[in-house]
CSV table of C-alpha atoms and ligand atoms in Angstrom, one decimal:
chain,number,residue,atom,x,y,z
A,159,GLU,CA,49.5,72.6,46.0
A,160,SER,CA,49.9,73.8,49.5
A,161,GLY,CA,49.5,70.2,50.7
A,162,ILE,CA,47.0,71.2,53.4
A,163,THR,CA,44.7,68.4,54.4
A,164,LYS,CA,42.3,67.6,57.3
A,165,PRO,CA,44.1,66.3,60.3
A,166,LYS,CA,42.6,63.0,61.5
A,167,GLY,CA,40.6,62.9,64.8
A,168,TYR,CA,40.8,66.7,65.3
A,169,ASN,CA,38.1,69.1,64.1
A,170,VAL,CA,38.1,72.8,63.4
A,171,SER,CA,35.0,74.4,62.2
A,172,PHE,CA,34.9,77.8,60.5
A,173,HIS,CA,31.7,79.9,60.7
A,174,CYS,CA,31.2,82.9,58.4
A,175,ASN,CA,28.5,84.7,56.6
A,176,PRO,CA,29.4,86.6,53.4
A,177,GLU,CA,26.3,88.7,53.6
A,178,MET,CA,27.5,90.2,56.9
A,179,GLU,CA,30.7,91.4,55.3
A,180,LYS,CA,28.8,93.6,52.9
A,181,HIS,CA,27.5,96.0,55.5
A,182,HIS,CA,28.9,99.5,55.9
A,183,PHE,CA,29.2,101.6,59.1
A,184,GLY,CA,29.9,104.7,56.9
A,185,MET,CA,32.8,106.1,55.0
A,186,THR,CA,34.8,107.5,57.9
A,187,HIS,CA,34.0,104.9,60.5
A,188,PRO,CA,37.0,102.7,61.4
A,189,MET,CA,35.0,99.4,61.6
A,190,LYS,CA,35.1,97.8,58.2
A,191,PRO,CA,33.2,94.5,57.9
A,192,TRP,CA,35.1,94.0,54.7
A,193,ARG,CA,38.2,93.0,56.7
A,194,LEU,CA,36.4,89.7,57.1
A,195,THR,CA,36.4,89.2,53.4
A,196,LEU,CA,40.1,90.1,53.2
A,197,SER,CA,40.8,87.6,56.0
A,198,LYS,CA,39.0,84.8,54.2
A,199,SER,CA,40.8,85.6,51.0
A,200,LEU,CA,44.1,84.8,52.8
A,201,ILE,CA,42.7,81.8,54.6
A,202,TYR,CA,41.2,80.2,51.5
A,203,SER,CA,44.2,81.0,49.3
A,204,TYR,CA,46.5,79.0,51.6
A,205,GLY,CA,44.1,76.1,51.2
A,206,MET,CA,43.0,76.0,54.8
A,207,SER,CA,39.3,75.3,53.9
A,208,PHE,CA,40.4,71.8,53.1
A,209,ALA,CA,41.5,71.3,56.7
A,210,MET,CA,38.3,72.6,58.3
A,211,ASP,CA,34.6,72.1,58.4
A,212,ASN,CA,33.2,75.2,56.7
A,213,TYR,CA,29.8,76.6,57.4
A,214,ILE,CA,27.8,79.6,56.2
A,215,SER,CA,26.3,80.7,59.5
A,216,ARG,CA,22.7,81.7,59.9
A,217,ALA,CA,21.3,84.7,61.5
A,218,ALA,CA,20.5,84.4,65.2
A,219,THR,CA,16.7,84.5,66.0
A,220,TYR,CA,15.1,87.1,68.1
A,221,GLU,CA,14.6,84.5,70.9
A,222,GLU,CA,18.3,83.7,70.8
A,223,LEU,CA,19.3,87.3,71.1
A,224,ALA,CA,16.8,87.7,73.9
A,225,THR,CA,18.7,85.2,76.1
A,226,PHE,CA,20.9,88.2,76.9
A,227,HIS,CA,19.3,91.4,75.5
A,228,SER,CA,16.2,93.1,76.7
A,229,THR,CA,13.2,92.8,74.3
A,230,ASP,CA,12.7,96.7,74.5
A,231,TYR,CA,16.2,97.1,73.1
A,232,LEU,CA,15.8,94.4,70.4
A,233,ASP,CA,12.4,95.8,69.3
A,234,PHE,CA,13.9,99.2,68.9
A,235,LEU,CA,17.0,97.8,67.1
A,236,GLY,CA,14.7,96.0,64.7
A,237,THR,CA,12.8,99.1,63.7
A,238,VAL,CA,15.2,102.0,63.6
A,239,LEU,CA,15.9,103.3,60.2
A,240,PRO,CA,19.2,104.5,58.8
A,241,GLU,CA,19.9,108.1,59.3
A,242,PRO,CA,19.3,110.1,56.1
A,243,VAL,CA,22.3,112.4,56.8
A,244,PRO,CA,25.4,110.9,58.3
A,245,ARG,CA,26.1,112.6,61.6
A,246,ASP,CA,29.2,114.7,62.2
A,247,LEU,CA,31.9,112.6,63.8
A,248,GLU,CA,32.3,115.0,66.8
A,249,ASN,CA,28.6,115.6,67.2
A,250,GLN,CA,27.4,113.1,69.8
A,251,ASN,CA,23.6,113.3,69.6
A,252,PRO,CA,22.1,112.0,72.8
A,253,ASP,CA,18.4,112.2,71.7
A,254,LEU,CA,18.4,108.6,70.3
A,255,LYS,CA,17.6,105.8,72.6
A,256,PHE,CA,19.9,102.9,73.8
A,257,ASN,CA,23.0,104.9,72.6
A,258,LEU,CA,22.0,104.1,69.0
A,259,GLY,CA,22.7,106.6,66.3
A,260,GLY,CA,25.8,108.3,67.7
A,261,SER,CA,29.0,108.4,65.8
A,262,ASP,CA,30.4,105.2,67.5
A,263,CYS,CA,27.2,103.2,66.9
A,264,PRO,CA,25.7,104.7,63.7
A,265,LEU,CA,22.4,103.5,62.2
A,266,PHE,CA,23.2,101.9,58.9
A,267,ASP,CA,21.3,99.9,56.2
A,268,GLY,CA,20.7,96.3,57.4
A,269,LEU,CA,21.9,97.0,60.9
A,270,TYR,CA,19.7,94.3,62.5
A,271,ASP,CA,20.7,91.7,59.9
A,272,TYR,CA,24.4,92.5,60.4
A,273,CYS,CA,24.0,92.1,64.2
A,274,SER,CA,21.9,88.9,64.0
A,275,MET,CA,24.4,87.4,61.5
A,276,SER,CA,27.4,88.1,63.8
A,277,ALA,CA,25.6,86.4,66.7
A,278,GLY,CA,24.4,83.6,64.5
A,279,GLY,CA,28.0,82.7,63.6
A,280,ALA,CA,29.1,82.8,67.3
A,281,LEU,CA,26.1,80.6,68.3
A,282,ASP,CA,26.7,78.1,65.5
A,283,ALA,CA,30.3,77.9,66.7
A,284,ALA,CA,29.3,77.3,70.3
A,285,ARG,CA,26.9,74.5,69.3
A,286,LYS,CA,29.6,72.7,67.3
A,287,LEU,CA,31.7,72.7,70.5
A,288,VAL,CA,28.9,71.5,72.9
A,289,SER,CA,27.9,68.7,70.4
A,290,HIS,CA,31.6,67.6,70.3
A,291,GLN,CA,31.6,68.0,66.5
A,292,SER,CA,34.4,70.5,66.8
A,293,ASP,CA,37.4,70.9,69.0
A,294,ILE,CA,38.0,74.4,67.9
A,295,ALA,CA,35.2,76.6,66.4
A,296,ILE,CA,36.1,79.9,64.7
A,297,ALA,CA,33.7,82.9,64.4
A,298,TRP,CA,35.8,85.8,63.2
A,299,GLY,CA,32.6,87.8,62.6
A,300,GLY,CA,31.8,87.8,66.3
A,301,GLY,CA,33.7,89.3,69.3
A,302,LEU,CA,31.6,92.4,69.8
A,303,HIS,CA,32.4,92.7,73.5
A,304,HIS,CA,31.1,96.2,74.4
A,305,ALA,CA,27.4,95.7,73.8
A,306,HIS,CA,25.2,95.7,77.0
A,307,LYS,CA,21.8,94.1,77.7
A,308,ALA,CA,20.0,97.2,76.6
A,309,GLU,CA,22.6,99.5,75.1
A,310,ALA,CA,24.9,99.7,72.1
A,311,SER,CA,28.5,100.8,72.8
A,312,GLY,CA,31.8,101.1,71.0
A,313,PHE,CA,30.8,99.8,67.6
A,314,CYS,CA,29.0,96.9,69.2
A,315,TYR,CA,25.2,96.5,69.2
A,316,ILE,CA,24.6,92.8,70.0
A,317,ASN,CA,26.9,90.9,72.4
A,318,ASP,CA,27.4,87.7,70.4
A,319,ILE,CA,30.0,86.6,73.0
A,320,VAL,CA,27.6,86.6,75.9
A,321,VAL,CA,24.9,84.9,73.8
A,322,ALA,CA,27.5,82.2,72.8
A,323,ILE,CA,28.8,81.7,76.3
A,324,LEU,CA,25.2,81.3,77.6
A,325,GLU,CA,24.9,78.5,75.1
A,326,LEU,CA,28.1,76.9,76.4
A,327,LEU,CA,26.8,77.2,79.9
A,328,ARG,CA,23.9,74.9,79.1
A,329,TYR,CA,26.4,72.0,79.0
A,330,HIS,CA,29.6,73.3,80.5
A,331,PRO,CA,30.0,73.9,84.3
A,332,ARG,CA,32.7,76.5,83.9
A,333,VAL,CA,33.8,78.8,81.0
A,334,LEU,CA,36.9,80.9,80.9
A,335,TYR,CA,36.6,84.0,78.8
A,336,ILE,CA,39.8,85.7,77.6
A,337,ASP,CA,39.9,89.0,75.7
A,338,ILE,CA,43.1,90.2,73.9
A,339,ASP,CA,41.4,93.1,72.0
A,340,VAL,CA,43.2,96.4,72.9
A,341,HIS,CA,40.0,97.6,74.5
A,342,HIS,CA,38.5,96.4,77.8
A,343,GLY,CA,35.9,93.6,77.4
A,344,ASP,CA,33.4,95.5,79.6
A,345,GLY,CA,30.1,94.1,78.2
A,346,VAL,CA,31.1,90.5,78.7
A,347,GLU,CA,32.6,91.2,82.1
A,348,GLU,CA,29.4,93.0,83.3
A,349,ALA,CA,27.1,90.2,82.0
A,350,PHE,CA,28.8,87.6,84.1
A,351,PHE,CA,29.6,89.7,87.2
A,352,SER,CA,27.3,87.7,89.4
A,353,THR,CA,28.2,84.1,88.5
A,354,ASP,CA,31.2,82.0,89.5
A,355,ARG,CA,30.7,79.8,86.4
A,356,VAL,CA,32.3,82.3,84.1
A,357,MET,CA,35.7,83.8,84.7
A,358,THR,CA,36.5,86.8,82.5
A,359,VAL,CA,40.0,88.2,81.9
A,360,SER,CA,40.7,91.1,79.7
A,361,PHE,CA,44.2,92.4,78.6
A,362,HIS,CA,43.8,96.0,77.4
A,363,LYS,CA,45.3,99.5,77.1
A,364,TYR,CA,44.1,101.3,80.2
A,365,ASP,CA,43.9,105.1,80.6
A,366,PRO,CA,40.6,106.0,82.3
A,367,ASN,CA,40.5,109.5,80.8
A,368,ASN,CA,41.9,109.0,77.3
A,369,PHE,CA,41.2,105.5,76.1
A,370,PHE,CA,37.8,103.8,75.5
A,371,PRO,CA,35.9,102.6,77.5
A,372,GLY,CA,38.0,103.7,80.6
A,373,THR,CA,37.1,100.7,82.8
A,374,GLY,CA,39.1,97.6,83.6
A,375,ALA,CA,41.6,98.7,86.3
A,376,LEU,CA,43.7,96.1,88.0
A,377,ASP,CA,41.5,96.1,91.2
A,378,ASP,CA,38.2,96.1,89.3
A,379,ASN,CA,37.2,92.5,90.1
A,380,GLY,CA,33.5,92.8,90.1
A,381,PRO,CA,31.0,93.8,92.8
A,382,LYS,CA,32.5,92.6,96.1
A,383,SER,CA,30.0,91.1,98.5
A,384,GLU,CA,29.7,88.0,100.6
A,385,GLN,CA,26.5,87.2,98.7
A,386,ASN,CA,28.0,87.5,95.2
A,387,PRO,CA,29.4,84.2,94.0
A,388,GLY,CA,30.9,86.1,91.0
A,389,SER,CA,33.3,88.3,93.1
A,390,HIS,CA,36.9,87.6,92.2
A,391,HIS,CA,35.8,86.1,88.9
A,392,ALA,CA,36.5,89.2,86.8
A,393,LEU,CA,40.2,89.8,86.2
A,394,ASN,CA,41.8,92.8,84.4
A,395,VAL,CA,45.3,93.3,83.0
A,396,PRO,CA,45.6,97.1,82.4
A,397,LEU,CA,48.5,97.9,80.1
A,398,ASN,CA,50.3,101.0,78.8
A,399,ASP,CA,51.3,101.8,75.2
A,400,GLY,CA,53.9,99.8,73.3
A,401,ILE,CA,53.8,96.3,75.0
A,402,THR,CA,55.9,93.8,73.1
A,403,ASP,CA,55.4,90.2,72.1
A,404,GLU,CA,57.8,89.0,74.8
A,405,GLN,CA,56.2,90.9,77.6
A,406,TYR,CA,52.7,90.0,76.5
A,407,ALA,CA,53.5,86.3,76.2
A,408,MET,CA,55.1,86.3,79.7
A,409,LEU,CA,51.9,87.9,81.2
A,410,PHE,CA,49.5,85.8,79.2
A,411,ASP,CA,51.1,82.4,79.8
A,412,THR,CA,51.7,83.1,83.5
A,413,ILE,CA,48.2,84.5,84.2
A,414,ILE,CA,46.2,82.1,82.0
A,415,GLY,CA,48.3,79.2,83.2
A,416,GLN,CA,47.4,80.0,86.9
A,417,ILE,CA,43.7,80.6,86.0
A,418,VAL,CA,43.3,77.2,84.2
A,419,GLU,CA,45.0,75.5,87.2
A,420,LYS,CA,42.7,77.1,89.8
A,421,PHE,CA,39.4,77.7,88.0
A,422,ARG,CA,39.6,74.5,85.9
A,423,PRO,CA,37.4,75.7,83.0
A,424,THR,CA,35.7,73.1,80.9
A,425,ALA,CA,35.7,75.4,77.8
A,426,ILE,CA,37.6,78.5,76.7
A,427,ALA,CA,36.2,81.4,74.7
A,428,LEU,CA,39.0,83.7,73.3
A,429,GLN,CA,38.2,87.1,71.8
A,430,CYS,CA,41.0,87.7,69.3
A,431,GLY,CA,40.5,91.5,68.7
A,432,ALA,CA,43.3,92.4,66.2
A,433,ASP,CA,43.5,96.0,67.3
A,434,SER,CA,46.2,95.0,69.8
A,435,LEU,CA,48.6,94.5,66.8
A,436,ALA,CA,51.3,97.1,66.1
A,437,GLY,CA,50.3,99.6,63.4
A,438,ASP,CA,46.5,99.4,64.2
A,439,ARG,CA,44.6,102.6,63.4
A,440,LEU,CA,43.1,102.7,66.9
A,441,GLY,CA,45.5,100.5,68.9
A,442,ARG,CA,48.6,101.4,71.0
A,443,PHE,CA,50.5,98.1,71.3
A,444,ASN,CA,53.6,96.6,69.5
A,445,LEU,CA,52.3,93.1,69.1
A,446,GLN,CA,53.3,91.2,66.0
A,447,VAL,CA,51.2,88.5,64.3
A,448,GLN,CA,53.4,85.9,66.2
A,449,GLY,CA,52.8,87.5,69.6
A,450,HIS,CA,49.1,87.8,69.1
A,451,GLY,CA,48.9,84.2,67.7
A,452,ALA,CA,50.9,82.9,70.7
A,453,CYS,CA,47.8,83.5,72.8
A,454,VAL,CA,45.8,81.2,70.5
A,455,ALA,CA,48.5,78.6,70.5
A,456,PHE,CA,48.7,78.7,74.4
A,457,CYS,CA,44.9,78.2,74.6
A,458,LYS,CA,45.0,75.4,72.1
A,459,ARG,CA,47.6,73.6,74.3
A,460,MET,CA,45.1,73.6,77.2
A,461,ASN,CA,43.2,70.9,75.3
A,462,LEU,CA,39.8,72.2,76.1
A,463,PRO,CA,36.9,73.0,73.7
A,464,LEU,CA,38.0,76.4,72.3
A,465,LEU,CA,35.8,79.1,70.7
A,466,LEU,CA,37.7,81.8,68.8
A,467,PHE,CA,36.0,85.2,68.2
A,468,GLY,CA,37.1,88.2,66.2
A,469,GLY,CA,36.6,91.7,67.6
A,470,GLY,CA,38.4,94.9,66.9
A,471,GLY,CA,41.0,95.4,64.2
A,472,TYR,CA,41.2,98.6,62.1
A,473,THR,CA,44.1,98.1,59.7
A,474,PRO,CA,42.5,95.5,57.5
A,475,ARG,CA,45.6,93.9,56.0
A,476,ASN,CA,47.0,93.3,59.5
A,477,VAL,CA,43.7,91.9,60.7
A,478,ALA,CA,43.7,89.5,57.8
A,479,ARG,CA,47.3,88.4,58.5
A,480,ALA,CA,46.6,87.8,62.1
A,481,TRP,CA,43.3,85.9,61.7
A,482,ALA,CA,44.8,83.8,58.8
A,483,TYR,CA,47.8,82.9,61.0
A,484,GLU,CA,45.5,82.0,63.9
A,485,THR,CA,43.2,79.9,61.7
A,486,ALA,CA,46.4,78.0,60.7
A,487,LEU,CA,47.4,77.6,64.3
A,488,ALA,CA,44.0,76.2,65.1
A,489,VAL,CA,44.2,73.7,62.3
A,490,GLY,CA,47.8,73.0,63.0
A,491,VAL,CA,49.3,74.1,59.6
A,492,ASP,CA,51.0,77.2,60.8
A,493,ASP,CA,54.4,75.9,59.6
A,494,LYS,CA,52.9,75.7,56.0
A,495,ILE,CA,51.9,79.3,55.7
A,496,ASN,CA,55.0,81.3,56.6
A,497,ASP,CA,55.7,81.7,53.0
A,498,TYR,CA,54.8,84.3,50.3
A,499,ILE,CA,51.2,85.2,50.0
A,500,PRO,CA,49.9,82.9,47.2
A,501,SER,CA,49.9,84.6,43.8
A,502,HIS,CA,46.2,83.8,43.2
A,503,THR,CA,45.1,85.5,46.4
A,504,PRO,CA,42.1,87.9,45.7
A,505,TRP,CA,43.0,91.4,46.8
A,506,ARG,CA,46.7,90.4,47.0
A,507,ASP,CA,47.6,94.0,46.2
A,508,GLN,CA,46.2,94.9,49.6
A,509,PHE,CA,49.2,93.2,51.2
A,510,ARG,CA,51.7,94.8,49.0
A,511,HIS,CA,52.0,98.3,50.4
A,512,ASP,CA,54.9,97.4,52.6
A,513,THR,CA,57.3,95.3,50.6
A,514,LEU,CA,57.2,93.6,47.3
A,515,PHE,CA,57.1,90.1,48.8
A,516,PRO,CA,55.1,90.4,52.1
A,517,THR,CA,55.2,87.5,54.4
A,518,LEU,CA,53.2,86.9,57.6
A,519,GLU,CA,56.5,87.4,59.5
A,520,GLN,CA,57.0,91.0,58.6
A,521,ILE,CA,57.0,93.7,61.2
A,522,LEU,CA,53.6,95.6,61.3
A,523,GLY,CA,53.7,99.4,61.4
A,524,GLU,CA,56.0,101.8,63.3
A,525,PRO,CA,56.7,100.6,66.8
A,526,ARG,CA,55.5,102.7,69.7
A,527,VAL,CA,57.5,103.7,72.7
A,528,ASN,CA,57.1,100.9,75.3
A,529,ARG,CA,55.7,102.3,78.5
A,530,ASN,CA,55.3,99.0,80.3
A,531,THR,CA,57.9,98.4,83.1
A,532,GLN,CA,58.8,94.9,84.2
A,533,LYS,CA,58.0,96.0,87.8
A,534,ARG,CA,54.4,96.9,86.9
A,535,LEU,CA,53.9,93.6,85.0
A,536,GLN,CA,55.1,91.7,88.1
A,537,GLU,CA,52.6,93.6,90.2
A,538,MET,CA,49.8,92.6,87.9
A,539,ILE,CA,50.8,88.9,88.1
A,540,GLN,CA,50.9,89.3,91.9
A,541,HIS,CA,47.4,90.9,92.0
A,542,VAL,CA,45.9,88.1,89.9
A,543,THR,CA,47.6,85.4,92.0
A,544,GLU,CA,46.0,87.0,95.1
A,545,GLN,CA,42.5,87.1,93.5
A,546,LEU,CA,42.8,83.5,92.6
A,547,ARG,CA,43.2,82.5,96.2
A,548,PHE,CA,39.5,83.2,96.5
A,549,VAL,CA,38.7,81.0,93.5
A,550,GLN,CA,37.8,77.3,94.0
A,551,ALA,CA,36.7,75.1,91.1
B,642,LIG,O1,37.5,97.2,69.1
B,642,LIG,O2,34.8,107.1,66.4
B,642,LIG,O3,36.2,107.0,72.3
B,642,LIG,C1,35.5,96.0,69.5
B,642,LIG,C2,36.3,97.3,69.9
B,642,LIG,O4,36.7,97.1,71.2
B,642,LIG,C3,35.1,106.7,71.9
B,642,LIG,N1,34.8,105.7,71.2
B,642,LIG,C4,33.9,107.6,72.3
B,642,LIG,C5,33.7,107.9,73.7
B,642,LIG,C6,33.6,109.4,73.2
B,642,LIG,N2,34.0,108.9,72.0
B,642,LIG,C7,34.3,109.6,70.8
B,642,LIG,C8,33.4,109.4,69.7
B,642,LIG,C9,34.1,109.1,68.4
B,642,LIG,C10,33.1,108.5,67.5
B,642,LIG,C11,33.8,108.0,66.2
B,642,LIG,C12,35.9,107.1,65.7
B,642,LIG,C13,35.9,107.7,64.4
B,642,LIG,C14,37.1,107.7,63.7
B,642,LIG,C15,38.2,107.2,64.3
B,642,LIG,C16,38.2,106.7,65.6
B,642,LIG,C17,37.0,106.6,66.3
B,642,LIG,C18,37.1,106.1,67.6
B,642,LIG,N3,36.0,105.8,68.5
B,642,LIG,C19,38.2,105.6,68.3
B,642,LIG,N4,37.9,105.2,69.5
B,642,LIG,C20,36.5,105.2,69.6
B,642,LIG,C21,35.8,104.8,70.8
B,642,LIG,C22,35.1,103.4,70.5
B,642,LIG,C23,36.1,102.3,70.4
B,642,LIG,C24,35.4,101.0,70.1
B,642,LIG,C25,36.3,99.8,70.0
B,642,LIG,C26,35.5,98.5,69.7
B,642,LIG,C27,34.9,95.9,68.2
B,643,LIG,CA1,40.8,93.3,75.9
B,644,LIG,ZN1,39.0,97.0,70.3
């Protein structure tokens, strides 16, 4: 009835695992794996599964996770038990190893399964790209950019992005990693600090004292040394509260356009954290679904193998709208979904808080005061341009 069919000669693959979505971080924790179920509800209701190759992803193996993570950390992650009493939110307990068990990274039932399923989806997606079976591969269950080699951080335990990019690097000489989550993509940046085969660029809210994780200043471009081939290959775009679609698109198109020209990536990995949307429970920006999606559309126009990850996103109905719209952009049916949410959509009432007839175009949440000046945005473009003088593909 939606008239959505598979475009010829162009393949999008969709990787998810319904088991992953059943896990719970705890009642008061902002990360809700169930937002993935809500996203799929919209995606399937619009008929998009008929336009993609759909896969139930497997769990990544221990060996696959160990391509990035230390075995000490993985062994511990595999054996820790859920805490009998949920810890007080403010009470950071430092006596557990690897930053596991605090209030940001709680120990919950099935934690290891949840982590290996997230990474399994990302790896499956990467393999579809390297085997040329997909042009765009989608893993909304991935995008957990803060996890380190031997440490959990910021709701992230396993860095599925790093594991997936390592897989891309087996066949691709150069990978461009872009991160539009409202938080700094510190774990991915750090993992590739010493290589010139991955360029990382994160757009994020930056306030070293008041916003997690506090890293990602404009002039943080990786360890500088003559010996380090990776210097100048970490770029950061630190932003203030309230950035709009127009400003974000101007920055994104200018900066990513320049990077693609200079660095000449052979594949792009885009983390689509939806906490950069207006109205997000943890976010600070004013992005609409259109502005967030414009980043996906821009990357698609680069005509390179493209891996789309999820990430943050703490107002579930907004997350679902954004990732459904971005799935439609990937497939090329975005013109067909700017309509009423289909009446048969499971959990349709989730989308009905705002108006009686919600559409994907509606404004999300109360706008925040925009504290980004044009002058500062120009300075950031200038700084990136200067960094790129050192970059030769
Ligand atoms: O979206 O947390 O600010 C990818 C991602 O980028 C902190 N954590 C840490 C540092 C000291 N704190 C406070 C600890 C709070 C623990 C519980 C919350 C509970 C309720 C509501 C909000 C939070 C919270 N935690 C907000 N911001 C934090 C950050 C971590 C943000 C991770 C973003 C992950 C998935
Ligand atoms: Ca970011
Ligand atoms: Zn985030």
